Amino acid sequence: MTPVPLETLNAAEAQTFVAALGEVMEHAPWVAESAFAARPFGSLQALYQAMVEAVRNAGDARKRALIAGHPDLAGKAAREGKLTADSTAEQAGAGLDRLSDEEFAAFHRLNDAYKQKFGIPFIVCVRRHGKESILRAFERRLHNDAAAEQDAALEEIFRIAALRLDQRVAAPDRLKVHGRLSTHVLDTHSGRPAAGISLELCEIGAGGSARLIRRAATNADGRTDTPLISGMPIPIATYELRFAVGDYFARRKVPVADPPFLGVVPLRFTVAEPEGAYHVPLLVTPWSYSTYRGS
Amino acid sequence: MTPVPLETLNAAEAQTFVAALGEVMEHAPWVAESAFAARPFGSLQALYQAMVEAVRNAGDARKRALIAGHPDLAGKAAREGKLTADSTAEQAGAGLDRLSDEEFAAFHRLNDAYKQKFGIPFIVCVRRHGKESILRAFERRLHNDAAAEQDAALEEIFRIAALRLDQRVAAPDRLKVHGRLSTHVLDTHSGRPAAGISLELCEIGAGGSARLIRRAATNADGRTDTPLISGMPIPIATYELRFAVGDYFARRKVPVADPPFLGVVPLRFTVAEPEGAYHVPLLVTPWSYSTYRGS
Amino acid sequence: MTPVPLETLNAAEAQTFVAALGEVMEHAPWVAESAFAARPFGSLQALYQAMVEAVRNAGDARKRALIAGHPDLAGKAAREGKLTADSTAEQAGAGLDRLSDEEFAAFHRLNDAYKQKFGIPFIVCVRRHGKESILRAFERRLHNDAAAEQDAALEEIFRIAALRLDQRVAAPDRLKVHGRLSTHVLDTHSGRPAAGISLELCEIGAGGSARLIRRAATNADGRTDTPLISGMPIPIATYELRFAVGDYFARRKVPVADPPFLGVVPLRFTVAEPEGAYHVPLLVTPWSYSTYRGS
Amino acid sequence: MTPVPLETLNAAEAQTFVAALGEVMEHAPWVAESAFAARPFGSLQALYQAMVEAVRNAGDARKRALIAGHPDLAGKAAREGKLTADSTAEQAGAGLDRLSDEEFAAFHRLNDAYKQKFGIPFIVCVRRHGKESILRAFERRLHNDAAAEQDAALEEIFRIAALRLDQRVAAPDRLKVHGRLSTHVLDTHSGRPAAGISLELCEIGAGGSARLIRRAATNADGRTDTPLISGMPIPIATYELRFAVGDYFARRKVPVADPPFLGVVPLRFTVAEPEGAYHVPLLVTPWSYSTYRGS
C-alpha cells in the first residue's frame, strides 16, 4: 500500500478522503467521514486525534456497533477467509493463522467465555503482541467489569487505528507506534567490537519452543547493519538472541578449550513496551559474558 | 556395590582379590591376577598403577585381546542385554540406551566403519561423555592410524578402570576421576546472595533439545546445598542452567516491567574437562546479568 | 595479652576475676564485681550479657559515672599520655594519635560542643570506625536529645566492652565482634584465577588521600592467603583495593596496548557494617573489569 | 586563530601563502614555499602531503637544520619566553610550563644526554602526550641509533605540522589528528540511563596525583552533552573518571547501606592512541559496577 501524503488528504473531496481512511476503524467509515469535517490537519497526530475524538464523542450505540464490528481473534471468520484485508494481515502477523489445534481450542474457549460475559468480541491490537501475550491479556481482561472492558476495547481500537494510519498516510510527523530492538557485541577479550558474529533472533513460546524471526551478522562496528526490529511495534513476547561466539573466537585463533566453554550464547529477555527502544548487547570473552538492557 | 577397604584387599587371598577386581578390566581378570603379586598397596593410586602397568607390560596379543573383549557402543549386544553389568550401567549413564532410531543407525554405521578400518571395537570411557561428544570422538578417531588408535583404546580402558576401581575400593586417597559443577546466584540489585531461586540443569543436545538433569533451588547463601554434579565425571557436553529470576524478583516486590524483562535466565556453556571444577555463577538484577567460568 | 580461659575465670576468686576483667568497662571495676556473682558462665556470650545487665540494672548515678569516666577522643589526656592502656591502643588504632592540627582542632571543637550540650564525654567504639566516620557520628549525635544520647553512650560502651572481652577471654564461643574483608581476582581473558597479582588495600580519607593498610598478592586460587582484614571489626570507612593488572598481563605475554589500557585498577567501596563479611572480587581482562559486593 | 579556507590559499600569491603556513614547520618557511608550487590542493590531506614530501625530498643538511631549529622541551628558551607562539602553546598544553623543580631537572638531564648522543634537540609532538609519557618516550628513544632517531624526529615534526595545519586551514576534509573520549552511565538497578550523575575526568600523574581536566554531568540519556575530549588528540596518559554514584542513588531514594557501599566510583584507564575513539562506560548498581573499552 503506497501511503497518501497528508497534504493530498487535506485537499481531497469527502469521497476520496473516506476511501483512503474508511478502513482505519474496522467496518466504520463514519469515523473518517466525521474527521473529514476537521480538515485541514497540520500533522498526522492531529488527524489521528480527530478520528479518536469522533469515536469518543459518538453515542453509546455507535461505540458498541464499532466494537461489535470487529472479528473474533483466530475465529471461524479467520479460518474461512472472511476478514478484512487489514485484520487478515494483523492476525497473521501475530501468528494467529498458524495455531495448533490446542491453541485454536484455547482461543475458541476464551472467545466464547468473553462474548458470553460481555456480549462483544474480544479486541486487542494484535500487532503489539505475541501469541502468549494475547492469551494472557485475554485471561486478565475476562476479570474486568463491562464498563472497564468497553474502555479497554476502545483503547485497543485506537491502537489498531494508529498503526493503520501509520501505514496509509505519509506526513512529516510520525505517530509513536514503532519500537526498536537492537544489539551489539563487544569482544572484551581483545577490546574491540566483535565483527562477523552470526546471530539469530527467536521468539520463545510457551514450553520453550523457539521460532526463528531473523538471522543476521555483526559488522565491523559489532552491530547489525539494521536494527533487529524497527518500523513496527515489537510484539510483547519473550525473545532469545543466539550468538555464535565459539565460531567467532575459533576464527580469531584465540586459544580456548576443546570443545570451547562458550559455543552459542543465548540472551533471553522479554519485551513489555512494544513502542520502546530495547538495546540488548553482549559483552563476551571465551570464558564470560554479560548483557543488560541498554538504550 | 559396597566398596571393599583397600586394607582388606591387601590382606586377601588371590581368589578373593580377583573376585573383587577381576571386572575392573572388561573380560580380563588376568590383570587383577597380575596386580595381586604387587601387594600390599599403600594407596588406591598404587593399586591402579599396578593394574595399568600389568597391561602395559603384557604382550601385544594380550593387549589386543583385552581391547577385543569390549562390546560395541550402543551395539546389538547392548540391545539384547548381553553386556557385563558394568558396561550396561556405563552405556545407560551416557544415554546410549535411549537412542533414537537415527542415532542408533549413526552408531551402527560408525561401529562398522571403525571395525572395518581397525579390526577392533571402538572404546571410549562413556561416563566422561555425552552422546554428541561420543559421536564427535568417533568421527575424529576414525582418522587415526592403527597404532595411535591402539594407544587411544588402552587409554580409554585405563579411564574406565579408574572409575570402576573408584566404585569398588575404599581407600584414604581417591583417584582423580570426579569433576564438580556448581553455581551461585548473586543479586546485585540488593547486594546479597539470591536465596530461593529455582533452577534447572539441562543437557543440550544436537539441534538444541534440552534434557533435564536436575532441579534445585538456591539457599540463603545463594548456592545449592550440594554441587549440581559431583562424585562423578562431568560428561563432556553442552549444558544450560535456567534460573527463575522473574519469580525471585516478584517475590521480593522489586518493581519491574510487566511482563518482567528477565523471566527465566539461561546460562549455556560446555564442559571439556570431565574431572575439572566448573563454577558457573549468575550475577543478576532485573535488567542485567553476567556469568563467567569461576573456580 | 594472653587470654584467660573462661573456665579459669569460672573457678577464680573474686579478686582474680576482677583483676582480669575490671578494665573491660573503663574505670568501672564494679561491673566485673557485680558479674562475679553470676558465675559460672556457660559461654563468653553469657559473661558479656552479665556485665551488660550489671550496667543496665545499675542506678542512674552509676551509669552517669561510668559514662563520665571515659576520656575525650583525641583529647588533652590522650596527648599527655594519661589514658588507660586500652583507650590508648583503641584511639591509636583509629588513627586518632596522628591527627593533623586541623583535625585535632575539629575534635576539640566537637568535644567542647558535645560536653556543653550533654555534660558527658562523647563515647564511640573507635575500633569500629575510621577518622571520618567518627567525625560524622559526632556531628550526627550532637543533634540527639540527652536521653537518646545517654542510651547511645551506653551502647558504645557495650561495644567497647565486647571487644575488650574478646581479647581477654578464651572460650569455645566467640562474640560477634569481627568482620572480614576479602577479595579474589578472576582472569576472564584466560578463564582462570589470576595468580600473582600484587595488590594494595588503602583507606581513603577526606579529600581522596590514601593510607596504605596492607600489601598482598594473589595465590594460585586468585585469592590472598589470608583475608585482607579479619579478627577485628572493619573500621567504617572508604577503602580502595589497587590491583597491578598491567604487570600481570605483561608477565603472561598477553598482547595489549602500549601503554596498556589497564595498569593499576582501583576498586573503591565503603564499609558500613564493621562486623560484616565483605567480599570484593575483581573480574578482569586487559580491556574490562567489574566488581560487586559478594559474600 | 581564524582558519583560512583552503580555496583562499589555493588562490593566494606566494607571499600570502607562506605567511599563512610558514610556521607549520618550526623556523622553516621554505617548506611552505616549496609546497606553494604544488597548488592547487584538492584537499587538506593533499596540502599536508605536499609539505611532508617537501621535507622528505630535501637534502640532508636542510633536514638537519629543520630538526635543529626546534627548541628544547621544557628548556631554558621556554623558561625565558623565547619560543615561537606555537611551541609555547603546545608545551603549555602538555603541562611543561608547570613542572616541579625535580621534573625540570629530569627534562634538563634528558635533554643534555640526548643532545650529547645525537647532536640534535629531542623532538616530540607534545600535544599527543602527557608529561609521564614524554619522559618515557625520552628514555626509550635515547637507546636508538642516530639514523633511527633522525627518522623519529621527522615523524614527530610531521605530526606537529598536521596539528598546526588542522588549526590554520578550513577544508572539507579533516586530517586524522583528533581523538575522542566519551562515557555513559547505565543504571542497571532500574534498567535505564543514569541521568544527573556528576563526574570528573582527571589525569593521573606519577605517584597517583590527580589533575582535574573536566567536570560534567550525565544527561537524560546517561551521556555527557559533549564528549569528554574531542577536537584534539587525547594525550597519552592515565586517566580517572570519577562518578558520584552515591549521590545519584540517594536522590533516587534507592535503599542502600549507610554510608553507601559505593560513593564515588573511579574508573582508571590509560590512553595509548591519541587519535583513537575511547568509550569508557559505567554500568552500576548500588552494589556493583563494571566498565570496558567500548567503541
Coordinates of C-alpha atoms in Angstrom, one line a residue, chain B residues 188-191 285-288, chain D residues 188-191 285-288:
Chain B
T188 CA 23.4 -7.3 42.6
H189 CA 20.2 -5.3 42.8
S190 CA 20.1 -5.7 46.6
G191 CA 23.8 -6.6 47.2
T285 CA 19.5 -7.6 38.5
P286 CA 16.0 -7.3 37.0
W287 CA 17.7 -5.6 33.9
S288 CA 21.1 -7.3 33.5
Chain D
T188 CA 21.3 -1.5 35.9
H189 CA 19.4 -1.3 39.1
S190 CA 16.5 0.4 37.4
G191 CA 17.3 -0.6 33.8
T285 CA 24.0 -0.6 40.8
P286 CA 24.4 0.4 44.5
W287 CA 26.4 -2.8 44.9
S288 CA 28.3 -3.5 41.7

